[in-house]
Short mmCIF file of C-alpha atoms and ligand atoms in Angstrom, two decimals:
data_model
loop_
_atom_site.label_atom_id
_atom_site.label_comp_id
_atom_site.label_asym_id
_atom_site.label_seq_id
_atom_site.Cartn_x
_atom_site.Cartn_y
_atom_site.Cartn_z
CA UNK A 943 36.51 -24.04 33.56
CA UNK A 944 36.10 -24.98 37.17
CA UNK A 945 37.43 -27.61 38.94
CA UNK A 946 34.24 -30.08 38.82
CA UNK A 947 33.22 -28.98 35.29
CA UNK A 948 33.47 -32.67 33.11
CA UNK A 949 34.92 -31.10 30.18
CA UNK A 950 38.36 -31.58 32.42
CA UNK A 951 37.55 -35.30 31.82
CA UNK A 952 37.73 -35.04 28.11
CA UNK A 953 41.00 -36.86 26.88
CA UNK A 954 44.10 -34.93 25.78
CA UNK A 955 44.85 -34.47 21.94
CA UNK A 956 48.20 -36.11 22.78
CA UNK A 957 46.47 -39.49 24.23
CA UNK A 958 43.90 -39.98 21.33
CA UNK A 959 46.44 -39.53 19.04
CA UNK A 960 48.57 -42.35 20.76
CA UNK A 961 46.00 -44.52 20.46
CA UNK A 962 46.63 -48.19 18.62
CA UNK A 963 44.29 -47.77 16.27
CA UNK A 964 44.43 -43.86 15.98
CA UNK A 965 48.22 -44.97 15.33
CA UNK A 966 47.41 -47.42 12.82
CA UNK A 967 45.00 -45.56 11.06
CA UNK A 968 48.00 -43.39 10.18
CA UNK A 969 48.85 -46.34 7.29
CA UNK A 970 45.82 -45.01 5.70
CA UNK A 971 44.98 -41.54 6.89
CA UNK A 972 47.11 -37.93 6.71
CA UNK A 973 47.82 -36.79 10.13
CA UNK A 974 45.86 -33.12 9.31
CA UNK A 975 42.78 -35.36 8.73
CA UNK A 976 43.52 -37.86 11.68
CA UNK A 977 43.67 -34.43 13.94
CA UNK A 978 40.69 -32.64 12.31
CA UNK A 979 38.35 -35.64 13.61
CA UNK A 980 39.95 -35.65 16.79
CA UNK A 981 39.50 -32.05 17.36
CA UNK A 982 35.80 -32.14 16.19
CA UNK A 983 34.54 -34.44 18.91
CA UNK A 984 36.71 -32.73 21.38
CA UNK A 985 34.84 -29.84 20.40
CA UNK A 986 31.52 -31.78 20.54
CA UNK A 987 32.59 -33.05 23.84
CA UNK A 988 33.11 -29.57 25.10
CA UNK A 989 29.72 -28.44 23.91
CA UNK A 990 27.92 -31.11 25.87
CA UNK A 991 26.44 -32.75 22.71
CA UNK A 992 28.89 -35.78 23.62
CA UNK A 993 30.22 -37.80 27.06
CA UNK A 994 33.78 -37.23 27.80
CA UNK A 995 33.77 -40.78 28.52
CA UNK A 996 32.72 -40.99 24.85
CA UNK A 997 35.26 -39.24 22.97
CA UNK A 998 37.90 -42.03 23.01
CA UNK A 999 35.68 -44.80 21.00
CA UNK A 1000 34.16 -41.91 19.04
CA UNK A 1001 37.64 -40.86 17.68
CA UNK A 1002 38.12 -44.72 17.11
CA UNK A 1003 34.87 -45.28 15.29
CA UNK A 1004 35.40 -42.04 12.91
CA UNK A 1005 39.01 -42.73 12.30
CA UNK A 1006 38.28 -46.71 11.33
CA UNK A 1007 35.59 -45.22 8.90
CA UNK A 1008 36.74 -42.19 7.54
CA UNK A 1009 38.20 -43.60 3.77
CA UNK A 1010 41.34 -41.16 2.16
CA UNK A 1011 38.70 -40.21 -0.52
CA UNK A 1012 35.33 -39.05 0.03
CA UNK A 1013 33.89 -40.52 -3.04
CA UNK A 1014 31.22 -43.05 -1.75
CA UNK A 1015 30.09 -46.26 -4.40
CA UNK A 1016 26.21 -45.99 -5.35
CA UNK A 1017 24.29 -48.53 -6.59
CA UNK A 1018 22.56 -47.38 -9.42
CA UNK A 1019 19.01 -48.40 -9.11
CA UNK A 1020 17.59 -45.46 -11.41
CA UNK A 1021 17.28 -47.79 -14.57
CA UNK A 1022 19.60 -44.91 -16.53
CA UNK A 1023 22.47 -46.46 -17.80
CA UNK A 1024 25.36 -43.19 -18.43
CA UNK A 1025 24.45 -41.26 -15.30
CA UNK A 1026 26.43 -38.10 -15.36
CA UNK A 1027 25.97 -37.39 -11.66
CA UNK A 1028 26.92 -40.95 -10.65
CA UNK A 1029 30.63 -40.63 -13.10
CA UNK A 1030 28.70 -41.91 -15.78
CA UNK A 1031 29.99 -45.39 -17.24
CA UNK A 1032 31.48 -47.98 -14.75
CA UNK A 1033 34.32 -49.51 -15.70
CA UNK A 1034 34.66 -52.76 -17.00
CA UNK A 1035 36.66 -55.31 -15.00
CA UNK A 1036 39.62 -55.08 -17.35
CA UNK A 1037 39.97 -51.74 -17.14
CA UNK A 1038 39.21 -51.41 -13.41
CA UNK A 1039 43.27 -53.29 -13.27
CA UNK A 1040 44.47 -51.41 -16.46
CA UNK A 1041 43.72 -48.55 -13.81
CA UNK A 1042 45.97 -50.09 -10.61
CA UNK A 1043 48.60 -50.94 -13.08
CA UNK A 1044 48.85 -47.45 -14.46
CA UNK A 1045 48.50 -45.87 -11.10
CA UNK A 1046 52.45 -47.35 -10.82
CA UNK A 1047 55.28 -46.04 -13.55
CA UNK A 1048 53.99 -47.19 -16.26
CA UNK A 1049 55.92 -47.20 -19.88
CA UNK A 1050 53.31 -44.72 -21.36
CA UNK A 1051 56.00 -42.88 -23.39
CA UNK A 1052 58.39 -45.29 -23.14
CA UNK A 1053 59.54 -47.69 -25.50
CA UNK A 1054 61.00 -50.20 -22.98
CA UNK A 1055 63.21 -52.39 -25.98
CA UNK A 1056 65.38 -49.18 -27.10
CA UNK A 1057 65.22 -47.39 -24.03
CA UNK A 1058 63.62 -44.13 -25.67
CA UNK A 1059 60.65 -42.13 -25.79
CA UNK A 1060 57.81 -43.47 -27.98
CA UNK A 1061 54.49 -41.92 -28.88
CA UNK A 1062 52.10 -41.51 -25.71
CA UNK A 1063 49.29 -43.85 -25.54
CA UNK A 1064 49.97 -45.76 -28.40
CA UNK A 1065 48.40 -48.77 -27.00
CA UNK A 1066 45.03 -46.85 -26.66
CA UNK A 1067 45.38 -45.92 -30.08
CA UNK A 1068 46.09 -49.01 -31.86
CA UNK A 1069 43.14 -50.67 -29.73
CA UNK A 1070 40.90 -47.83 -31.35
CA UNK A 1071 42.33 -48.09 -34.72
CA UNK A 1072 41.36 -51.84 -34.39
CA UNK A 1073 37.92 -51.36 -33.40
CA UNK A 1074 37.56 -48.99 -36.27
CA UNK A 1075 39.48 -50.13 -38.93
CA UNK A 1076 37.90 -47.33 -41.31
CA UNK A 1077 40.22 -44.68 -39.02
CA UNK A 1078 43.29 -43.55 -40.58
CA UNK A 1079 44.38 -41.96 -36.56
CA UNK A 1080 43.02 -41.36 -33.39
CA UNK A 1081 43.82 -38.89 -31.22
CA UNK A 1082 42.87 -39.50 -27.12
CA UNK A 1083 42.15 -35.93 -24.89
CA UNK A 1084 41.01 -35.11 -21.74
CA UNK A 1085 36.77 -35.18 -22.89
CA UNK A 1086 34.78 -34.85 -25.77
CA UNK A 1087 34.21 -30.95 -24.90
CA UNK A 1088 38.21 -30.83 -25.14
CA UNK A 1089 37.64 -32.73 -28.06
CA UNK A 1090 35.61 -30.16 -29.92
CA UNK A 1091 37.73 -27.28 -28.64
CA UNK A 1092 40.99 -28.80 -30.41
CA UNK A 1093 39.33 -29.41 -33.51
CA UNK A 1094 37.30 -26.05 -33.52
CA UNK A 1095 40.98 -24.08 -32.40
CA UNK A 1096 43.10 -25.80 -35.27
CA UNK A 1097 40.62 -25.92 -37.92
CA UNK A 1098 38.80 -23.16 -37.99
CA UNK A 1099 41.01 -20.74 -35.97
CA UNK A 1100 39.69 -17.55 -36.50
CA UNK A 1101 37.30 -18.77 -39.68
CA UNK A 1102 33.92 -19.42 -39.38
CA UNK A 1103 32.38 -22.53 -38.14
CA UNK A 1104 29.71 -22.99 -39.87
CA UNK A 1105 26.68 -25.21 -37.97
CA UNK A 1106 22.84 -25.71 -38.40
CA UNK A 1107 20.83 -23.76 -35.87
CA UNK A 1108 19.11 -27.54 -34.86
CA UNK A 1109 22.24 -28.59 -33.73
CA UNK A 1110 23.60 -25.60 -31.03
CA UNK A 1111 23.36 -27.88 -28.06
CA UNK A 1112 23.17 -27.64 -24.70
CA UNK A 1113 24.70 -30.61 -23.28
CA UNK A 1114 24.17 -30.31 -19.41
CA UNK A 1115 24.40 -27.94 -16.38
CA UNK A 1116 24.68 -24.82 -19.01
CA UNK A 1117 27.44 -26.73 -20.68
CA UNK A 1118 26.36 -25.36 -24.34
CA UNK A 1119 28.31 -26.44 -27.44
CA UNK A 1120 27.88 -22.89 -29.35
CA UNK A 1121 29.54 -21.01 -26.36
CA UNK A 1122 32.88 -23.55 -25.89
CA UNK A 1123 33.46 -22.88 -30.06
CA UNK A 1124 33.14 -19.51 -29.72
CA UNK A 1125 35.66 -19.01 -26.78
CA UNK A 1126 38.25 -20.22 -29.25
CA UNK A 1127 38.40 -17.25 -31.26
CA UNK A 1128 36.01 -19.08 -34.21
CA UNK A 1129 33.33 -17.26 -35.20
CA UNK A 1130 29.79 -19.41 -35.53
CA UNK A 1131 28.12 -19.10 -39.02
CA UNK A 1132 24.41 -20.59 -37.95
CA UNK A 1133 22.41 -21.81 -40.74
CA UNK A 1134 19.06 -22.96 -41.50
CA UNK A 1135 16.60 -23.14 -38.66
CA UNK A 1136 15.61 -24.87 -35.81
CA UNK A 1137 13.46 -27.39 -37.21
CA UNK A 1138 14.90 -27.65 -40.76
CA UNK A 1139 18.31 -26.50 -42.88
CA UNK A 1140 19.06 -27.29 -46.39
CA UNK A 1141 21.95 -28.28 -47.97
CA UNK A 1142 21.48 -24.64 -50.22
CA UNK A 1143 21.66 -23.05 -46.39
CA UNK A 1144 25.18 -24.61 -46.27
CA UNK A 1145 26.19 -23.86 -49.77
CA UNK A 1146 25.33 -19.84 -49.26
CA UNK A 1147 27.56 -19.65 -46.04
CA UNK A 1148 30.37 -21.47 -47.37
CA UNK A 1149 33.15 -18.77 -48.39
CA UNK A 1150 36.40 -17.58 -47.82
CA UNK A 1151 36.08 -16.98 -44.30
CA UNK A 1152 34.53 -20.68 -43.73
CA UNK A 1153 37.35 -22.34 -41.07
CA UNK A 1154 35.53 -25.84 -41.32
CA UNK A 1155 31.82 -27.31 -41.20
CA UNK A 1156 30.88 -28.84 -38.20
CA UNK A 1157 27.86 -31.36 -37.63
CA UNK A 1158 26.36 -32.36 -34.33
CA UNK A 1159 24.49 -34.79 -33.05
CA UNK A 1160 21.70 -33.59 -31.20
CA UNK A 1161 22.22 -36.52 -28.52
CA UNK A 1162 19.57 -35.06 -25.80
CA UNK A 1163 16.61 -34.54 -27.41
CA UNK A 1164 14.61 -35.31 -30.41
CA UNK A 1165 13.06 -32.69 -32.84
CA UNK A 1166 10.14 -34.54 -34.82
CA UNK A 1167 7.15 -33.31 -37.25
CA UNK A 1168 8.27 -30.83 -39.91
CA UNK A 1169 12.08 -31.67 -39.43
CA UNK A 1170 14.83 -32.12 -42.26
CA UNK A 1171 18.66 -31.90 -42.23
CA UNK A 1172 21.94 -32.50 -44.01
CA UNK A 1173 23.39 -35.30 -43.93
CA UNK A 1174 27.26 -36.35 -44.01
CA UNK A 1175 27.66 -37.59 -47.41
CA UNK A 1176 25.91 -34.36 -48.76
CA UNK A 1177 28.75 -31.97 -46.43
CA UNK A 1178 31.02 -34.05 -47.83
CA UNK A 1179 30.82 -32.82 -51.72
CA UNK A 1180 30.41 -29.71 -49.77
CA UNK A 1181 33.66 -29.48 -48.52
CA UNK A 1182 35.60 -30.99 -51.38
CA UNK A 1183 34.40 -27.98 -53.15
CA UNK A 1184 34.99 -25.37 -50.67
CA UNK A 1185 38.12 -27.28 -49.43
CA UNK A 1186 37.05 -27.16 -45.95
CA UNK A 1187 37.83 -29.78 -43.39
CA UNK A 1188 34.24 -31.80 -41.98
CA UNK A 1189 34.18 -32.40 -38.75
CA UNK A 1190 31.44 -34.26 -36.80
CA UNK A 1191 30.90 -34.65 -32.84
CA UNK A 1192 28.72 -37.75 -32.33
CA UNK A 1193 28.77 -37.19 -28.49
CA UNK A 1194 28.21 -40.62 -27.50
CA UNK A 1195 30.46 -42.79 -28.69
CA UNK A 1196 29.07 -46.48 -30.79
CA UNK A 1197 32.12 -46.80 -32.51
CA UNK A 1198 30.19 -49.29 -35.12
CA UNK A 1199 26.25 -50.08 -35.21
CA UNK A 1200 24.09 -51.22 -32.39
CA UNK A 1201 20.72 -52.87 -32.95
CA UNK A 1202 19.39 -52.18 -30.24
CA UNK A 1203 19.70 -48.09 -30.76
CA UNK A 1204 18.74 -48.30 -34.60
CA UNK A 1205 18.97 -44.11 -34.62
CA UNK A 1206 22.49 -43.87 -32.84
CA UNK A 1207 24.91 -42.70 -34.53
CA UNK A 1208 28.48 -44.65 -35.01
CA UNK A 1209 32.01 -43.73 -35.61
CA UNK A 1210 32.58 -45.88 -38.46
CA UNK A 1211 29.54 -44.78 -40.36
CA UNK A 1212 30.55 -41.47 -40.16
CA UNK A 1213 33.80 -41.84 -41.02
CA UNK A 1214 32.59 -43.75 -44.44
CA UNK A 1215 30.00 -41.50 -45.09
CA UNK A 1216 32.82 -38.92 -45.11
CA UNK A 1217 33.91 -36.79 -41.66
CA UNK A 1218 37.25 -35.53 -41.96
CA UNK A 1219 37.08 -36.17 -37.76
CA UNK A 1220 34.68 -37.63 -35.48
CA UNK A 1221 34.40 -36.57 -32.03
CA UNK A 1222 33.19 -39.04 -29.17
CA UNK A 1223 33.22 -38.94 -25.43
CA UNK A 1224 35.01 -42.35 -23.37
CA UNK A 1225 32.46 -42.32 -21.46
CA UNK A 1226 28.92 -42.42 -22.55
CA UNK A 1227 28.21 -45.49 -24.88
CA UNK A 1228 31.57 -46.76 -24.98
CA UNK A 1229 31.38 -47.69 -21.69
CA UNK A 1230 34.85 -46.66 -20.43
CA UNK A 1231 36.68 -43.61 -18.41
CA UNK A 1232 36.42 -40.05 -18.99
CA UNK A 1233 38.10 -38.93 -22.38
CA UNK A 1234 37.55 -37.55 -25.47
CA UNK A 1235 38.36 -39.42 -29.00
CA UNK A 1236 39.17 -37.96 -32.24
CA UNK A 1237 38.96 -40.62 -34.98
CA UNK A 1238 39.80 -39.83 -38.66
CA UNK A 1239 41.91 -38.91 -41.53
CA UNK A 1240 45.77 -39.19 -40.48
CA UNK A 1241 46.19 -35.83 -42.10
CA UNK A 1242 43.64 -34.19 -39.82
CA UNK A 1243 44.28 -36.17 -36.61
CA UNK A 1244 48.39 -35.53 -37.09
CA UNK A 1245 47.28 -31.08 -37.45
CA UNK A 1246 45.34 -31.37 -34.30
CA UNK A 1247 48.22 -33.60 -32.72
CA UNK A 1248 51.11 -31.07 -33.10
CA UNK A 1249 48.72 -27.86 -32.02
CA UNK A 1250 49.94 -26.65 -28.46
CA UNK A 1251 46.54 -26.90 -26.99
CA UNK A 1252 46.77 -30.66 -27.78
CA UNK A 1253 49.18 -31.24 -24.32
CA UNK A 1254 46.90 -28.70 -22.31
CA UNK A 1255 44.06 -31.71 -23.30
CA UNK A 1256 46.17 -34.76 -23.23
CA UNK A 1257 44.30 -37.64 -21.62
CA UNK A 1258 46.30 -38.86 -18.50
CA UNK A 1259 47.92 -42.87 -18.60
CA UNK A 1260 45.23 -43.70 -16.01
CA UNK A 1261 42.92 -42.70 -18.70
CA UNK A 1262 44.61 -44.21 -21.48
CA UNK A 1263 45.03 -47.63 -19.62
CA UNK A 1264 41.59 -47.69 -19.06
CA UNK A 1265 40.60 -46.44 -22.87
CA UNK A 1266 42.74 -49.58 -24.13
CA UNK A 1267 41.71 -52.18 -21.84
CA UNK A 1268 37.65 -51.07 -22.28
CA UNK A 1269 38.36 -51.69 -26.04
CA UNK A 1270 40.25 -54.64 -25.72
CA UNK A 1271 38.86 -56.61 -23.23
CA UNK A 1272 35.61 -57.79 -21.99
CA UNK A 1273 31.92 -55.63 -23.22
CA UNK A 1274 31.79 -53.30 -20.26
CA UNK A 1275 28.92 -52.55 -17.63
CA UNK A 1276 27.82 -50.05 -20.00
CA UNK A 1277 26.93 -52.25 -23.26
CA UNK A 1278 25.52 -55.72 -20.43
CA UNK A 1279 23.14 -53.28 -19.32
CA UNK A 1280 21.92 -51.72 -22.65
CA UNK A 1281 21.56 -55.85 -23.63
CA UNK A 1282 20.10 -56.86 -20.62
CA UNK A 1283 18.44 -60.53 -21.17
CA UNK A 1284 14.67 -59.29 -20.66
CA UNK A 1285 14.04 -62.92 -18.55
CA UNK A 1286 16.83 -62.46 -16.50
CA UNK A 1287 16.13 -58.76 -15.61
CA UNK A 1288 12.62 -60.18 -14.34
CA UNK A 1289 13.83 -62.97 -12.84
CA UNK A 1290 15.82 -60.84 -10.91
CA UNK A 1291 13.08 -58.11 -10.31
CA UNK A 1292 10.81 -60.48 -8.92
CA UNK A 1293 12.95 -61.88 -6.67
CA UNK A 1294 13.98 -58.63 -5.32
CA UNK A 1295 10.30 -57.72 -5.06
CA UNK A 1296 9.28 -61.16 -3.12
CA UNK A 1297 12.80 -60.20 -0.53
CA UNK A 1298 11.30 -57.14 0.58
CA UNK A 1299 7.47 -57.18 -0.14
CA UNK A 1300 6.68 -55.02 -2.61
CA UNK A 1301 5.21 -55.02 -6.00
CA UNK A 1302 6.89 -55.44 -8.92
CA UNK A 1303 5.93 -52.67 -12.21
CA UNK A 1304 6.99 -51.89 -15.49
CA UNK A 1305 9.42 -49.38 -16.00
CA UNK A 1306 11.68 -48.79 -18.63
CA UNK A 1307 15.13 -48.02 -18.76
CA UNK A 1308 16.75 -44.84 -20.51
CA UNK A 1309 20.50 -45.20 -21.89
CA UNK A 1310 21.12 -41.38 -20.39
CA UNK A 1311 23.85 -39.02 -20.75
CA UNK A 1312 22.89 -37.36 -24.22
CA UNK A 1313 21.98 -40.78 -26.27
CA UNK A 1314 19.43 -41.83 -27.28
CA UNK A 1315 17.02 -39.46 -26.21
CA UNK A 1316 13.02 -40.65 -26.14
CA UNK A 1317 14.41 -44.76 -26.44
CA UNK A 1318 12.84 -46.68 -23.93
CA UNK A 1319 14.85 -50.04 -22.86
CA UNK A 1320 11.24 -51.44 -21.36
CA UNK A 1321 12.32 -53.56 -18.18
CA UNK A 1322 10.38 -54.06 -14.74
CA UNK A 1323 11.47 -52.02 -11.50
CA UNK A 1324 9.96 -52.52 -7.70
CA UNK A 1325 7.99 -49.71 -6.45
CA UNK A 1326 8.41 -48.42 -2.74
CA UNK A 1327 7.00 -45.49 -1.19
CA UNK A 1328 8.44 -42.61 -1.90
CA UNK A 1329 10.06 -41.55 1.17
CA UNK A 1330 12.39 -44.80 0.66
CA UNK A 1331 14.19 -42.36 -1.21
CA UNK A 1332 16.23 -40.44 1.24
CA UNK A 1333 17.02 -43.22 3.47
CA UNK A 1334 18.06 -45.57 0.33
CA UNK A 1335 20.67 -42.93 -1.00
CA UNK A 1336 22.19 -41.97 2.82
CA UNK A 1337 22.18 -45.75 3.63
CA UNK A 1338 25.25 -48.03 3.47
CA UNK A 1339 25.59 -48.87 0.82
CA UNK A 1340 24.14 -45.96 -0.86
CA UNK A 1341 21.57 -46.33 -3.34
CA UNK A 1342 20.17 -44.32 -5.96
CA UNK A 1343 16.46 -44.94 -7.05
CA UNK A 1344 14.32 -43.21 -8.97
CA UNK A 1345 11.85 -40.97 -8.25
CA UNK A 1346 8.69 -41.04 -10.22
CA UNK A 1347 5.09 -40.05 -9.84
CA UNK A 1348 5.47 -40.37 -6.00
CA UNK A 1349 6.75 -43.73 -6.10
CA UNK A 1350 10.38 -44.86 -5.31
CA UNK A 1351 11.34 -47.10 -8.09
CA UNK A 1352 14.13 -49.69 -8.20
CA UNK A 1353 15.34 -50.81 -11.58
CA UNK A 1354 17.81 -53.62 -11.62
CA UNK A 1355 19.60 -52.94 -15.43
CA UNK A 1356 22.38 -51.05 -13.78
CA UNK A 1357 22.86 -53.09 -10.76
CA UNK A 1358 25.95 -55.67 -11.50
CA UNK A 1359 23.93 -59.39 -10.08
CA UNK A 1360 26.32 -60.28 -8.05
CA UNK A 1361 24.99 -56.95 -6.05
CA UNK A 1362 21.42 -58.07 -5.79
CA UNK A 1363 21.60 -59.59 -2.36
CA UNK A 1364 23.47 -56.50 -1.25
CA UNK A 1365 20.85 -54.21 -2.58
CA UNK A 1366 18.02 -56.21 -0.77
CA UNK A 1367 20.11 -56.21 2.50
CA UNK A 1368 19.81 -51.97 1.59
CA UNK A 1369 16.19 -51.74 1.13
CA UNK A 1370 15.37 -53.83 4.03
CA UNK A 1371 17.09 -51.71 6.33
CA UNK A 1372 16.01 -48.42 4.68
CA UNK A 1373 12.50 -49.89 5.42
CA UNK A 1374 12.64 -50.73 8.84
CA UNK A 1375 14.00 -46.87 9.03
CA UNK A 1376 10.51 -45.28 7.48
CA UNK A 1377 9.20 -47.29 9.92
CA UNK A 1378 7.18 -48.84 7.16
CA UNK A 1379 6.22 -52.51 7.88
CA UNK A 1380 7.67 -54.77 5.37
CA UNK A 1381 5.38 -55.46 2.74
CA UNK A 1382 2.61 -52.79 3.16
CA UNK A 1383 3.36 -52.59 -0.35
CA UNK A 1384 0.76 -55.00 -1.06
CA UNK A 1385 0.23 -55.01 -4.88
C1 PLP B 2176 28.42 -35.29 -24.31
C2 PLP B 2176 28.65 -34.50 -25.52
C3 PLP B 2176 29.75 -33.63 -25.60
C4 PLP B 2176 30.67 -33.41 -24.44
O1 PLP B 2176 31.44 -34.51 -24.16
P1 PLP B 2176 32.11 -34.65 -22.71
O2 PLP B 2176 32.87 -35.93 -22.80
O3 PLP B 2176 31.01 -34.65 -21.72
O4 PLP B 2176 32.99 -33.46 -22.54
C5 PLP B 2176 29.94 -32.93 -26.77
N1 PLP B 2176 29.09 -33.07 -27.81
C6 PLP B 2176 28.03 -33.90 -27.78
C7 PLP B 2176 27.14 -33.99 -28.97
C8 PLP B 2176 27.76 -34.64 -26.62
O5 PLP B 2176 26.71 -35.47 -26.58
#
């Protein structure tokens, strides 16, 4: 480097570093991180891309922005209520502070009046047990898959588990339900076929080397036309006679009825109509934080309780704060936006469309992440062009719409109100980045 060359000019590691604000940043910041960003525009500074003149407030800038996590909020414009690449279900006010006061030390296992250890979670569970009384025991773990592995591992073991070929799942991203039972050591026992199975299928698989019966809810898609299956009640006798524990993984997670998704499955139904266990995810319908609950008969839920494999799946207290407080306190994101006022979800739609001048169309809703398959929730979304998309998802704050027959659609279910002004702010400036004049929309 010669004596002229500007790269001398770029400021010293040492100096950036002393910076105020480079020093106060340090309250929020690790110093490896703090140092990676200095060293990057250094480095961009010695490439030429940058000023040396430019390095100090660039450092300044990236430090005041850079956040300790890299997880960026989204506003979910995409109409689908359990989004599984957007975390799924938001959290409910009430849980969002069950979460900060967990985060502290917490008496989780702790009864706090004799000083000793108590049963983990219990407040999780009793909030469960209350919100489905017909539950002898619940059992929290880490997700419903870790759900299904417990019960598969303890009852079955190295049995059979015996299944209807309609109902060996895929879930997502290769995520399929036959391969998780078999890594247990179970064997699977398939019967029937695709599009029908018999109770008779059942009954001439049923034998000594049965481990338990296992129904699941086919929660992502629909077979329809020549169709018929077992139901609960009918396993049931089944497995009084065979002695053979029933166990049933709903996936989503109603823990009693919901009008509005007449063909959803609940936990309480099940449970009457005879499941030995039902399996349900925290987070679909439920509306709360990642976890997987095991509801039934005390007998059942207290084997799969003592198993080893139950602390490898153990829900965490941050989990289990969240669980109970999702229960206990107010309906979550999840259920406002499955029982979204139709009127006010218009209301709203239109005046989004009016802020940024573009039409307003039908589109309906989906609840996503395995219910429901095929139910529309019909609402109204505003329709920009498409290549809104990009700038939409990368702008602050991000937002994700959905893409649809070359439009870029904005559905409102998902979006908490108090957001809307935000979310205009977001598609105004994503608009004046396509360049697109506001309201070229027309209608
Ligand atoms: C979603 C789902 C699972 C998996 O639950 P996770 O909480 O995602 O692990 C298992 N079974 C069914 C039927 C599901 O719908």
């Amino acid at each position: 480097m010669g004596k002229d060359d500007p790269r001398r000019l770029i400021p010293r590691t040492d100096r950036l570093l002393a910076h105020a604000e480079v020093r106060s940043a340090r309250a929020r910041l690790g110093d490896d991180v703090i140092r990676s960003i200095v060293r990057g525009i250094q480095d961009r500074a010695r490439s030429g891309e940058l000023a040396p003149g430019d390095v100090e407030p660039e450092v300044v800038a990236a430090v005041a922005s850079r956040a300790a996590t890299s997880l960026r909020p989204v506003l979910n414009a995409t109409g689908v209520i359990v989004h599984t690449n957007l975390g799924r279900a938001p959290l409910s006010e009430s849980a969002r502070k069950a979460l900060l006061t967990a985060a502290g030390y917490v008496d989780v296992e702790m009864d706090l009046a004799s000083g000793t250890r108590a049963r983990r979670g219990a407040g999780a569970r009793e909030a469960l047990l209350r919100a489905c009384p017909v539950a002898e025991d619940a059992l929290v773990v880490n997700n419903g898959a870790a759900a299904l592995l417990l019960a598969t591992t303890v009852l079955a073991g190295t049995g059979e588990v015996v299944i209807s070929r309609g109902e060996l799942v895929e879930i997502g991203a290769g995520f399929r339900l036959p391969e998780l039972i078999e890594s247990t050591g179970a064997r699977l026992r398939e019967v029937g076929t695709t599009n029908r199975t018999h109770l008779h299928d059942y009954e001439s698989a049923l034998g000594e080397q049965t481990g338990c019966l296992l129904k699941v809810h086919p929660s992502n898609f629909r077979v329809t036309g020549f169709t018929s299956g077992v139901g609960i009640s009918q396993l049931r006798s089944l497995a009084d006679g065979h002695r053979v524990p029933l166990v049933v993984d709903l996936g989503s997670g109603l823990l009693a009825p919901d009008p509005v998704l007449p063909d959803e499955p609940d936990v309480a139904s099940a449970l009457e109509s005879g499941a030995d266990v039902v399996i349900v995810s925290g987070d679909k319908l439920l509306g709360g934080p990642q976890a997987g609950l095991l509801l039934g008969r005390a007998e059942v839920i207290a084997r799969l309780a003592r198993h080893p494999l139950a602390r490898a799946l153990r829900a965490d207290k941050l989990a289990l704060a969240a669980l109970e407080a999702t229960i206990a306190g107010e309906a979550p994101p999840v259920t406002a936006a499955l029982h979204a006022d139709p009127a006010r979800l218009r209301e709203r739609t239109e005046a989004l469309a009016e802020a940024v001048g573009f039409p307003l169309v039908e589109h309906d809703g989906r609840v996503g992440g395995g219910g429901a398959p095929g139910v529309p929730l019909p609402g109204w979304a505003v329709r920009l062009p498409e290549d809104a998309a990009r700038l939409l998802r990368t702008g602050d704050p991000a937002v994700l719409p959905r893409v649809h027959g070359g439009a870029c659609l904005l559905d409102l279910r998902c979006i908490p109100e108090d957001e809307d002004g935000r979310l205009a702010d977001a598609v105004r400036s994503a608009l004046m980045r396509t360049g697109e004049p506001l309201g070229a929309g027309g209608a």
